[in-house]
XYZ file of C-alpha atoms in Angstrom:
749
model
C 12.913 -41.442 -7.029
C 13.477 -44.394 -9.371
C 14.926 -43.465 -12.816
C 11.979 -45.036 -14.626
C 9.470 -42.996 -12.619
C 11.430 -39.809 -13.302
C 11.390 -40.479 -17.056
C 7.618 -40.976 -16.987
C 7.124 -37.649 -15.201
C 9.428 -35.827 -17.608
C 7.582 -37.332 -20.563
C 4.264 -36.114 -19.184
C 5.553 -32.566 -18.719
C 7.001 -32.497 -22.247
C 3.741 -33.856 -23.657
C 1.632 -31.271 -21.839
C 3.861 -28.407 -22.944
C 3.808 -29.627 -26.525
C 0.019 -29.867 -26.458
C -0.330 -26.315 -25.150
C -1.689 -27.360 -21.767
C -0.197 -26.274 -18.480
C 1.580 -29.005 -16.529
C -0.356 -30.181 -13.490
C 1.573 -29.189 -10.371
C 0.725 -29.754 -6.739
C -1.801 -27.131 -5.683
C -0.712 -24.645 -3.025
C -3.558 -24.562 -0.453
C -2.860 -20.899 0.333
C -4.206 -20.022 -3.141
C -7.157 -22.436 -3.126
C -10.647 -21.377 -2.051
C -13.312 -24.049 -2.348
C -17.069 -23.805 -1.900
C -19.105 -26.895 -1.047
C -22.821 -27.559 -0.820
C -22.706 -26.142 2.715
C -22.140 -22.718 1.125
C -25.298 -22.742 -1.003
C -27.237 -20.577 1.446
C -24.454 -18.086 2.192
C -22.469 -17.955 -1.043
C -20.831 -14.512 -1.312
C -19.792 -14.080 -4.967
C -16.257 -13.323 -6.035
C -15.179 -12.413 -9.563
C -12.771 -13.243 -12.339
C -11.062 -10.174 -13.802
C -7.937 -8.940 -15.547
C -8.161 -5.236 -14.725
C -10.028 -4.459 -17.950
C -13.200 -6.508 -17.566
C -14.758 -9.030 -15.236
C -17.508 -11.495 -14.533
C -18.976 -12.298 -11.148
C -18.976 -15.874 -9.901
C -22.045 -17.932 -9.046
C -22.575 -21.374 -7.486
C -23.355 -23.437 -10.588
C -20.534 -21.861 -12.590
C -23.001 -21.352 -15.453
C -25.493 -18.703 -14.291
C -26.148 -15.364 -16.023
C -23.619 -13.272 -14.099
C -23.056 -9.523 -14.157
C -19.903 -8.283 -15.895
C -18.174 -4.906 -16.028
C -15.445 -3.067 -17.965
C -12.912 -0.598 -16.584
C -14.176 3.006 -16.456
C -17.139 2.109 -18.682
C -19.720 4.439 -17.187
C -23.411 5.238 -17.556
C -24.092 8.994 -17.422
C -27.867 9.061 -17.219
C -29.030 12.633 -16.506
C -30.065 13.137 -12.892
C -28.131 10.129 -11.638
C -24.493 9.887 -10.611
C -22.217 8.149 -13.060
C -22.063 4.419 -12.431
C -20.486 1.334 -14.045
C -22.628 0.100 -16.913
C -23.219 -3.641 -16.719
C -22.051 -5.096 -20.011
C -23.914 -8.029 -21.585
C -23.216 -11.104 -19.477
C -20.868 -13.430 -21.295
C -20.141 -16.445 -19.074
C -23.622 -17.998 -19.041
C -24.211 -21.528 -20.343
C -27.340 -23.594 -19.716
C -27.987 -27.332 -20.090
C -31.187 -29.374 -20.185
C -30.797 -33.188 -20.203
C -34.541 -33.588 -20.594
C -35.992 -32.958 -17.152
C -35.219 -29.290 -16.627
C -32.678 -26.548 -17.221
C -29.578 -26.549 -15.031
C -29.698 -22.845 -14.152
C -33.363 -23.002 -13.166
C -33.077 -26.015 -10.896
C -32.927 -25.278 -7.189
C -29.572 -25.506 -5.446
C -29.788 -28.673 -3.408
C -27.053 -31.077 -2.337
C -29.175 -33.992 -3.516
C -29.393 -32.536 -7.020
C -25.900 -31.061 -7.260
C -24.101 -34.079 -5.917
C -20.450 -34.032 -4.860
C -20.443 -30.280 -5.414
C -17.173 -28.342 -5.253
C -16.248 -24.974 -6.744
C -12.630 -23.849 -6.517
C -11.297 -20.375 -7.173
C -7.581 -20.917 -7.702
C -6.067 -17.490 -7.123
C -2.626 -18.489 -8.360
C -4.085 -19.416 -11.759
C -7.072 -17.019 -11.565
C -9.410 -19.776 -12.715
C -12.792 -20.907 -11.455
C -13.548 -24.623 -11.657
C -16.910 -26.105 -10.654
C -17.678 -29.834 -10.416
C -20.824 -31.780 -9.541
C -23.162 -34.489 -10.710
C -26.410 -32.924 -11.886
C -28.990 -35.545 -10.893
C -32.545 -34.483 -11.623
C -35.702 -36.028 -13.090
C -34.141 -39.514 -13.170
C -31.212 -38.381 -15.282
C -27.660 -37.684 -14.194
C -24.790 -35.849 -15.858
C -21.311 -35.185 -14.539
C -20.564 -31.479 -15.004
C -17.297 -29.598 -14.925
C -17.113 -25.875 -15.715
C -13.846 -23.943 -16.088
C -13.688 -20.169 -16.651
C -11.047 -17.452 -16.804
C -10.561 -13.852 -17.914
C -7.249 -13.763 -19.725
C -4.317 -11.997 -18.094
C -2.209 -12.704 -21.193
C -4.707 -11.382 -23.783
C -6.715 -8.654 -22.042
C -9.603 -8.577 -24.529
C -10.317 -12.316 -24.162
C -12.058 -14.741 -21.820
C -13.296 -18.292 -22.083
C -15.592 -20.688 -20.293
C -15.886 -24.420 -20.916
C -18.570 -26.838 -19.811
C -17.668 -30.518 -19.869
C -20.623 -32.913 -19.742
C -20.466 -36.653 -19.167
C -24.049 -37.977 -19.341
C -25.010 -41.161 -17.539
C -27.584 -41.905 -20.240
C -28.028 -41.959 -24.025
C -30.282 -39.314 -25.511
C -31.046 -35.827 -26.716
C -30.035 -32.772 -24.702
C -30.348 -29.022 -25.136
C -27.675 -26.410 -24.556
C -27.909 -22.631 -24.535
C -24.959 -20.255 -25.090
C -26.264 -16.725 -24.611
C -24.965 -13.235 -24.299
C -27.307 -11.897 -21.616
C -28.821 -8.476 -22.387
C -29.647 -6.710 -19.147
C -32.613 -4.429 -18.599
C -32.128 -0.996 -17.112
C -32.166 -1.070 -13.327
C -35.464 -0.050 -11.754
C -36.044 2.065 -9.837
C -33.349 4.562 -10.749
C -33.148 7.406 -8.291
C -32.081 10.996 -9.148
C -29.106 10.606 -6.825
C -27.346 13.585 -8.355
C -29.892 15.845 -6.626
C -31.391 13.868 -3.713
C -30.826 14.816 -0.084
C -29.995 12.070 2.403
C -33.480 11.839 3.930
C -35.011 11.868 0.446
C -32.741 8.979 -0.512
C -33.775 6.902 2.504
C -37.463 7.669 1.921
C -37.207 6.722 -1.758
C -35.485 3.445 -0.935
C -38.208 2.581 1.580
C -40.913 3.541 -0.903
C -39.380 1.141 -3.411
C -39.825 -1.722 -0.953
C -36.163 -1.865 0.038
C -34.042 -0.686 2.940
C -30.432 0.070 3.763
C -30.219 -2.100 6.872
C -27.506 -4.694 7.311
C -28.699 -8.002 5.923
C -27.705 -11.641 6.329
C -24.987 -12.902 3.996
C -25.101 -13.050 1.038
C -27.873 -10.505 0.392
C -26.424 -7.142 -0.684
C -27.441 -4.441 1.764
C -26.451 -1.388 -0.288
C -27.894 -2.500 -3.625
C -30.640 0.170 -3.600
C -27.915 2.806 -3.982
C -24.994 1.069 -5.699
C -26.875 -0.536 -8.583
C -25.339 -0.980 -12.044
C -25.684 1.372 -14.958
C -27.190 0.414 -18.300
C -25.673 -0.621 -21.612
C -28.082 -0.157 -24.487
C -27.581 -2.834 -27.139
C -27.627 -1.156 -30.559
C -27.169 -4.131 -32.879
C -26.900 -7.912 -32.683
C -25.950 -10.660 -35.101
C -25.351 -14.371 -35.029
C -24.298 -17.157 -37.375
C -25.480 -20.720 -36.767
C -22.937 -22.158 -39.205
C -19.929 -20.229 -37.913
C -21.261 -20.617 -34.361
C -20.683 -16.971 -33.518
C -22.496 -14.101 -31.826
C -21.710 -10.402 -31.855
C -23.225 -7.173 -30.625
C -22.537 -3.498 -30.298
C -23.765 -1.300 -27.489
C -23.337 1.977 -25.710
C -23.371 2.879 -22.051
C -26.211 5.288 -21.416
C -24.928 8.733 -22.462
C -21.458 7.150 -22.475
C -18.942 5.197 -24.503
C -19.494 2.539 -27.132
C -18.542 -1.115 -26.733
C -18.518 -4.345 -28.718
C -18.684 -7.983 -27.704
C -18.474 -11.283 -29.565
C -18.523 -14.979 -28.763
C -17.358 -17.992 -30.741
C -18.513 -21.471 -29.793
C -16.436 -24.643 -30.148
C -18.289 -27.973 -30.143
C -16.898 -31.304 -28.921
C -14.697 -33.038 -31.435
C -16.753 -35.337 -33.672
C -20.144 -34.079 -32.452
C -22.664 -33.150 -35.152
C -25.512 -31.267 -33.491
C -29.070 -32.215 -34.391
C -30.063 -28.560 -34.574
C -28.533 -25.117 -34.074
C -30.841 -22.115 -33.712
C -30.184 -18.425 -33.256
C -32.369 -16.817 -30.616
C -32.661 -13.042 -30.484
C -34.891 -11.524 -27.812
C -34.838 -8.318 -25.753
C -33.065 -10.270 -22.992
C -30.567 -12.454 -24.796
C -28.674 -13.223 -27.980
C -28.043 -16.942 -28.011
C -27.018 -20.040 -29.891
C -29.400 -22.870 -28.935
C -28.179 -26.388 -29.650
C -29.878 -29.775 -29.620
C -27.555 -32.783 -29.696
C -27.591 -36.525 -29.096
C -25.067 -37.639 -26.480
C -23.733 -41.066 -25.563
C -23.571 -42.417 -22.033
C -20.148 -42.196 -20.385
C -18.526 -40.013 -23.042
C -17.166 -36.580 -22.100
C -18.285 -33.638 -24.252
C -16.457 -30.284 -24.077
C -18.353 -27.174 -25.188
C -16.261 -23.976 -25.118
C -17.372 -20.376 -25.373
C -14.697 -17.842 -26.358
C -15.407 -14.202 -25.603
C -13.884 -10.966 -26.896
C -14.627 -7.461 -25.599
C -13.593 -3.913 -26.337
C -14.767 -0.351 -25.721
C -14.013 3.135 -26.990
C -10.574 4.207 -25.835
C -9.315 0.707 -25.111
C -7.372 -1.019 -27.842
C -7.088 -0.139 -31.499
C -10.638 -0.611 -32.748
C -10.352 -4.358 -32.352
C -12.642 -6.510 -34.455
C -14.119 -8.503 -31.599
C -15.556 -11.189 -33.860
C -12.123 -11.781 -35.382
C -10.605 -11.872 -31.893
C -13.134 -14.432 -30.682
C -12.751 -16.706 -33.699
C -8.958 -16.449 -33.519
C -9.146 -17.456 -29.855
C -11.229 -20.471 -30.816
C -8.608 -21.457 -33.368
C -5.849 -21.241 -30.757
C -7.846 -23.458 -28.446
C -8.788 -23.529 -24.796
C -5.670 -25.321 -23.541
C -3.290 -22.846 -25.140
C -5.221 -19.780 -23.995
C -5.448 -21.171 -20.485
C -1.733 -21.992 -20.370
C -0.830 -18.458 -21.499
C -3.204 -16.979 -18.935
C -1.775 -19.109 -16.137
C 1.791 -18.290 -17.149
C 0.971 -14.569 -16.991
C -0.463 -14.952 -13.495
C 2.474 -17.058 -12.363
C 4.714 -14.223 -13.532
C 2.772 -11.827 -11.327
C 3.177 -14.132 -8.333
C 6.966 -13.890 -8.624
C 6.364 -10.862 -6.427
C 4.626 -12.182 -3.350
C 4.291 -11.910 0.417
C 5.181 -15.202 2.100
C 4.164 -15.853 5.707
C 5.969 -18.659 7.483
C 4.046 -19.858 10.508
C 0.411 -18.785 10.090
C -1.492 -20.509 7.237
C -4.672 -18.467 7.805
C -2.816 -15.176 7.435
C -0.997 -16.498 4.355
C -4.317 -17.434 2.781
C -5.718 -13.964 3.474
C -2.584 -12.324 2.046
C -2.983 -14.274 -1.178
C -6.673 -13.495 -1.543
C -6.041 -9.792 -0.925
C -3.220 -9.746 -3.466
C -5.455 -11.552 -5.954
C -8.159 -8.914 -5.625
C -5.684 -6.082 -6.164
C -3.907 -7.719 -9.092
C -7.099 -8.781 -10.859
C -8.232 -5.144 -10.899
C -4.970 -3.511 -11.954
C -3.877 -2.470 -15.426
C -0.542 -1.657 -17.050
C 0.279 1.307 -19.270
C -3.039 3.090 -18.707
C -4.206 6.138 -16.760
C -7.238 4.549 -15.095
C -7.620 4.410 -11.339
C -9.099 1.472 -9.461
C -12.693 1.818 -8.360
C -13.243 1.677 -4.614
C -14.935 -1.706 -4.983
C -13.095 -3.095 -7.981
C -14.939 -4.018 -11.180
C -18.313 -4.050 -9.427
C -21.017 -1.365 -9.078
C -20.399 -0.826 -5.345
C -19.622 2.801 -4.513
C -20.519 3.391 -8.156
C -17.039 2.531 -9.402
C -15.787 5.968 -8.420
C -12.168 6.790 -7.538
C -11.673 7.860 -3.924
C -8.522 8.431 -1.883
C -8.646 4.624 -1.612
C -6.679 4.488 -4.868
C -3.904 6.858 -3.802
C -3.440 6.137 -0.105
C -4.391 2.489 0.152
C -4.090 0.539 -3.087
C -1.179 2.472 -4.548
C 1.297 1.866 -1.665
C 0.287 -1.806 -1.505
C 1.165 -2.286 -5.183
C 4.134 0.056 -5.401
C 6.860 -2.197 -4.017
C 5.691 -5.443 -5.605
C 4.177 -4.215 -8.885
C 5.173 -0.606 -9.633
C 3.948 -0.908 -13.222
C 0.464 -1.652 -11.834
C 0.646 1.171 -9.312
C 1.585 3.741 -11.964
C -1.882 4.062 -13.611
C -3.248 5.331 -10.296
C -0.914 8.327 -10.226
C -1.207 8.718 -14.004
C -4.969 9.157 -13.601
C -4.463 12.220 -11.415
C -2.047 13.713 -13.949
C -4.559 13.062 -16.733
C -7.391 14.778 -14.851
C -5.785 18.030 -13.701
C -8.153 20.114 -15.859
C -11.347 18.913 -14.106
C -9.552 19.515 -10.794
C -8.707 23.094 -11.829
C -12.311 23.689 -12.854
C -13.500 22.387 -9.503
C -11.123 24.708 -7.671
C -12.631 27.659 -9.532
C -16.109 26.390 -8.643
C -15.267 26.513 -4.931
C -13.361 29.784 -5.087
C -9.886 28.426 -4.393
C -6.685 28.376 -6.435
C -4.767 25.535 -8.018
C -6.325 22.101 -8.374
C -9.045 20.719 -6.105
C -9.545 17.027 -6.760
C -12.989 15.679 -5.886
C -13.855 13.238 -3.134
C -15.406 10.926 -5.743
C -13.945 11.180 -9.233
C -15.387 9.593 -12.334
C -12.753 7.029 -13.429
C -13.021 8.003 -17.098
C -13.392 11.782 -16.971
C -12.061 12.712 -13.538
C -14.996 15.046 -12.846
C -16.726 15.270 -9.465
C -19.441 12.607 -9.208
C -20.063 12.623 -5.457
C -23.749 11.862 -4.705
C -25.680 14.904 -3.586
C -26.735 13.209 -0.351
C -23.018 13.054 0.519
C -22.381 16.651 -0.526
C -20.754 17.565 2.784
C -17.707 15.494 1.886
C -16.698 18.314 -0.459
C -14.968 19.400 2.738
C -12.997 16.144 2.935
C -10.152 17.897 1.231
C -7.390 15.698 2.609
C -7.768 13.770 -0.658
C -5.689 16.525 -2.278
C -2.777 15.900 0.057
C -3.161 12.125 -0.322
C -2.784 12.488 -4.085
C 0.391 14.561 -3.743
C 1.946 12.052 -1.336
C 1.289 9.191 -3.782
C 2.876 11.123 -6.652
C 6.005 11.695 -4.573
C 6.146 8.072 -3.427
C 6.170 6.936 -7.046
C 9.099 9.231 -7.769
C 10.987 8.053 -4.675
C 10.437 4.394 -5.585
C 11.444 4.753 -9.241
C 13.803 7.724 -9.372
C 12.101 8.738 -12.630
C 12.953 12.440 -12.805
C 11.537 12.844 -16.305
C 8.171 11.522 -15.120
C 8.356 13.839 -12.108
C 8.899 16.825 -14.372
C 6.343 16.089 -17.072
C 3.591 14.260 -15.211
C 3.791 14.703 -11.444
C 4.968 18.306 -11.199
C 1.735 19.867 -12.529
C -0.186 17.776 -9.982
C 2.104 18.708 -7.083
C 2.206 22.385 -8.027
C -1.567 22.588 -8.385
C -2.183 20.896 -5.043
C 0.339 23.085 -3.199
C -1.309 26.152 -4.716
C -4.672 24.851 -3.516
C -3.429 24.608 0.061
C -2.026 28.143 0.010
C -5.524 29.420 -0.757
C -7.324 27.008 1.587
C -5.447 27.796 4.818
C -6.201 30.589 7.285
C -3.475 32.503 9.086
C -3.978 32.871 12.850
C -1.980 35.993 13.658
C -2.448 35.667 17.414
C -0.704 32.285 17.450
C 1.458 32.799 14.324
C 0.214 29.608 12.716
C -1.770 28.352 9.736
C -5.047 26.526 10.183
C -7.537 24.739 7.946
C -11.175 25.335 8.783
C -14.423 23.686 7.693
C -13.164 20.212 6.846
C -14.552 16.711 7.068
C -12.414 14.391 9.143
C -11.525 10.890 7.932
C -13.872 9.918 10.772
C -16.626 11.341 8.597
C -19.313 11.906 11.224
C -17.284 15.006 12.086
C -18.112 16.788 8.863
C -17.436 20.463 9.581
C -14.556 20.881 11.989
C -11.523 23.157 12.237
C -8.015 21.754 12.143
C -8.493 18.061 11.604
C -5.093 16.674 12.558
C -4.830 14.208 9.706
C -5.832 16.821 7.127
C -3.398 19.418 8.443
C -0.526 16.933 8.723
C -1.134 15.626 5.213
C -1.396 19.169 3.823
C 1.931 20.052 5.451
C 3.559 17.041 3.842
C 2.103 17.934 0.440
C 3.565 21.433 0.697
C 6.979 20.090 1.720
C 6.880 17.687 -1.218
C 6.123 20.518 -3.646
C 9.177 22.438 -2.431
C 11.441 19.419 -2.961
C 9.941 18.620 -6.359
C 10.365 22.213 -7.558
C 14.085 22.007 -6.847
C 14.420 18.720 -8.739
C 12.549 19.858 -11.856
C 14.153 23.305 -11.987
C 10.977 25.212 -11.141
C 10.465 28.121 -8.752
C 8.768 27.108 -5.515
C 6.264 29.544 -4.066
C 7.920 30.806 -0.843
C 4.553 30.552 0.894
C 4.706 26.755 0.635
C 7.621 26.480 3.057
C 6.215 29.136 5.360
C 2.810 27.485 5.630
C 4.311 24.028 6.096
C 6.593 25.222 8.903
C 3.724 26.894 10.742
C 0.921 24.377 10.107
C -1.085 23.782 13.261
C -1.593 20.169 14.317
C -3.754 20.005 17.473
C -1.974 18.512 20.483
C -2.915 17.984 24.121
C 0.128 18.905 26.206
C -1.324 17.507 29.410
C -2.068 14.082 27.928
C 0.899 14.163 25.552
C -1.097 13.031 22.550
C -2.550 14.433 19.387
C -6.154 15.515 19.179
C -8.415 14.411 16.357
C -9.236 18.040 15.617
C -9.420 21.393 17.319
C -10.070 21.237 21.065
C -13.168 23.395 20.598
C -14.973 20.455 18.976
C -16.450 17.867 21.386
C -15.234 14.344 20.626
C -18.510 12.654 21.512
C -20.085 10.982 18.469
C -20.647 7.285 17.889
C -18.816 6.518 14.654
C -17.416 3.513 12.839
C -13.841 4.536 13.692
C -14.041 6.008 17.172
C -11.064 8.227 16.398
C -8.827 9.107 13.473
C -5.508 9.169 15.357
C -4.527 5.838 13.834
C -4.362 7.626 10.484
C -1.395 9.672 11.706
C 0.685 6.473 11.987
C -0.215 5.174 8.558
C 2.871 4.508 6.369
C 2.153 7.023 3.602
C 1.833 9.880 6.131
C 3.974 8.583 9.031
C 3.743 11.748 11.116
C 6.909 12.239 13.171
C 6.353 11.921 16.933
C 8.114 10.602 20.009
C 7.628 6.953 21.004
C 5.630 8.072 24.044
C 3.277 10.252 21.994
C 2.878 7.379 19.545
C 1.937 5.074 22.421
C -0.505 7.628 23.832
C -2.118 8.172 20.430
C -2.476 4.428 19.913
C -3.970 3.868 23.373
C -6.443 6.696 22.831
C -7.467 5.203 19.468
C -8.219 1.859 21.118
C -10.133 3.459 23.976
C -12.139 5.629 21.581
C -12.917 2.588 19.466
C -14.395 0.882 22.520
C -16.329 3.889 23.801
C -17.304 5.660 20.575
C -17.042 2.974 17.917
C -19.879 1.003 16.359
C -19.461 -1.744 13.743
C -15.962 -0.465 12.947
C -14.856 0.207 9.408
C -12.254 -2.265 8.192
C -10.209 0.598 6.715
C -9.420 1.708 10.260
C -9.100 -1.777 11.733
C -6.365 -2.901 9.337
C -4.235 0.072 10.395
C -3.986 -1.034 14.009
C -1.461 -3.737 13.153
C 0.762 -1.046 11.602
C 0.453 1.110 14.715
C 1.302 -1.786 17.019
C 4.305 -2.710 14.862
C 5.611 0.873 14.998
C 5.497 0.558 18.785
C 7.528 -2.645 18.600
C 4.681 -4.684 20.071
C 4.903 -7.921 18.083
C 2.151 -9.682 20.020
C -0.339 -6.849 19.548
C 0.543 -6.572 15.852
C -0.144 -10.289 15.420
C -3.396 -10.012 17.364
C -4.641 -7.189 15.147
C -3.626 -9.042 11.999
C -5.643 -12.049 13.141
C -8.533 -9.845 14.257
C -8.834 -8.713 10.660
C -9.514 -12.275 9.584
C -12.718 -12.398 11.653
C -16.042 -11.211 10.262
C -14.654 -9.090 7.442
C -13.736 -12.007 5.159
C -16.894 -13.418 3.632
C -16.765 -17.088 2.632
C -16.127 -18.948 0.498
C -13.685 -16.632 -1.366
C -12.391 -14.198 1.288
C -14.248 -11.168 -0.051
C -13.581 -8.300 2.366
C -16.577 -6.194 3.368
C -16.671 -2.654 4.675
C -17.602 -3.768 8.187
C -18.145 -7.156 9.784
C -21.911 -6.580 9.828
C -22.648 -5.017 6.458
C -22.285 -6.604 3.058
C -20.757 -3.714 1.121
C -18.064 -5.865 -0.396
C -15.054 -5.861 -2.686
C -13.521 -2.829 -0.966
C -9.976 -2.804 -2.282
C -8.743 -0.347 0.343
C -9.282 -2.917 3.080
C -7.409 -5.612 1.158
C -4.613 -3.125 0.502
C -4.507 -2.028 4.138
C -4.142 -5.616 5.296
C -1.225 -6.071 2.894
C 0.380 -2.860 4.128
C 0.444 -4.446 7.594
C 3.014 -6.845 6.119
C 4.780 -4.591 3.625
C 5.337 -1.624 5.939
C 4.049 -2.691 9.358
C 5.985 -5.803 10.338
C 9.031 -4.849 8.262
C 9.229 -1.286 9.590
C 10.080 -0.111 6.056
C 9.178 3.334 4.765
C 9.612 4.963 1.379
C 11.284 8.281 2.137
C 13.881 10.660 0.748
C 16.671 8.300 1.813
C 15.206 5.358 -0.106
C 13.511 2.246 1.238
C 14.435 2.955 4.826
C 14.322 0.769 7.906
C 12.408 3.404 9.862
C 11.136 1.095 12.606
C 12.538 -2.104 14.049
C 11.030 -5.179 12.353
C 8.734 -7.409 14.396
C 7.374 -10.934 14.036
C 4.196 -12.058 15.788
C 4.663 -14.942 18.241
C 4.550 -18.271 16.432
C 5.711 -16.843 13.123
C 8.984 -18.129 11.762
C 9.428 -15.459 9.139
C 7.966 -13.046 6.627
C 9.368 -12.611 3.113
C 8.622 -9.901 0.576
C 9.535 -11.614 -2.685
C 10.439 -9.619 -5.763
C 10.390 -6.104 -4.316
C 11.128 -3.481 -6.991
C 12.907 -0.310 -5.929
C 14.904 2.108 -8.086
C 15.765 -0.450 -10.732
C 16.755 -3.179 -8.282
C 14.857 -6.326 -7.384
C 15.049 -7.595 -3.818
C 13.850 -10.337 -1.560
C 13.369 -8.825 1.875
C 12.992 -11.139 4.833
C 12.056 -10.599 8.459
C 13.491 -13.481 10.448
C 14.678 -14.532 13.881
C 18.406 -14.905 14.277
C 20.128 -17.590 16.306
C 19.943 -15.226 19.282
C 16.151 -15.006 18.934
C 16.262 -11.363 17.878
C 14.201 -10.279 14.875
C 16.160 -8.820 11.985
C 15.516 -7.627 8.446
C 17.642 -9.041 5.627
C 17.725 -7.790 2.030
C 18.990 -9.888 -0.818
C 19.245 -8.770 -4.435
C 17.305 -11.231 -6.583
C 17.729 -11.894 -10.317
């Protein structure tokens, strides 16, 4: 490069840094997801979020979009708890004289040159088009983000360049949602009642074409009642206070910044049952760019220190959009120092980055909140399942242990509700629910799914996650004060839940729901029994480390736990041989669970091969529209067998059908549109973190349990910025000069 050119570039970088703006760097296509006009009819929304609150995306970049806050729940009597939709904050509307932007049909001839990019490295949404309607045209650019650097803040900016002189109208509302109707008494409805009620409401639960939600009749949002509103046309501010129905209080404020030098013709405050808004009329000049910025501040009971949201919003306005954006981007770039880098398959790399984005944008630091099954959306009612402990937690643990910790902290915080539930069901210790409320930890499983009270493997899953956190951090003080009560309570639960079979001198677990949930009352589910055994073994080890007395029954039960096995076929059974394995399910079999990294049941290579082959055969013969949670595990199973080609095939299979365009939103199955399921994103990442590397977190450390593999055509796989016991590593799977695949660890600064 010529010296003069280098000086010019350096000057630009210095200028941008001095002005508070982020320097413009070449975009990495593996982080870029762009919608075009071709996506108008099948646009599956994504979201912007920072773990504490969110907003959904929409094609124009300006629509009234739903928004949610972490563990902010509606507790309407008769219903299950569900995330209360907070007043929508990202909406802006524009009328150049012929019609309002948000009410004009999506058409490529009206929204000309349309492109919307979700940059997952920067966590920003940018939308560009020429709005050409009623003989007037305006160039529009909208940029929005939810701050990773300042968790209570967000901002959205609309930049307008009119191709005419004249008056325009702009609207900057906080959207006040109505309560969802109909609301069903899901807390008491049977399954057939639920289906009948949905049909009676004019809806159904059938799979629907993208992007129509097909589970919305059940997983609808809760309600935030707005208690007070205020606005100031001179200060250009809005503020409100509200309360989730029967739940916590919240507050929200917005501060508007007008284009430099623009004196509006009129500013009005509009207060209606559906919105609180600043309405502006202004005269614009042809060819000039006008930037209107809306700064947003949010808080809720139990989050923050009684922040004055109006002061936060006005302070954000004073700091300015460029500075806030630069701080936000810098925070995200810091997160991406820990990354998974695929060399040789751009499509897989793109999926890895989108899955990491969805996990990181829903994680918090220094809290005791879990992650809802479907992120900061109302799907699966925002409840905490085993998804948090067995799926999301291991995916975050090596790269971002500080963001994995709130998941295990939540279980420590909610031991009392778990003890109460154990008493309710006549067992000892702690019995964590299948669906836990993310704020209170109480059981909020819908009544129509009541049979999953038998899906007690969640209690073992929780114990395994607690132990993994200790193994990864070596934090003995945390183990003693936080994890030990959880581990002790769960081990005590299993001692009272097992049945001793004197004839065979073994312990069994009866009346359980398998992970393949169509089998909802079976004896001796193999995954449940194996996980329970591991939980008991963990409790014995933890007792020794914290100086507590282990119940001698824990070791006895663990050593004699029955795990069904077919000697003739040399493979595990899904459950007791007395139960016919003959149902059509969305998993076919649950044997793949036995190979999953957090359980990693010991078995011979031949048994592992037989289990894997049976899983595939059962999937073909008994599977229907398979659940992605099972599908993403098959790459791990193939990698454990040393089959690099099969592992690569399964990784690529999980790119087909499950990723909804344009933003790679993973859905529960390829056919249904129950989206934002974090467990599936986490499972895909575990295929890289633990599958291809062969790494396991065990008592010896971060062990090379299985030989690493690389799919054909891949040049390498790198885990950047792995954190383990106070060290930071880069771990690479690569081919040596001899063509053999090897794993290399390098301590990084």
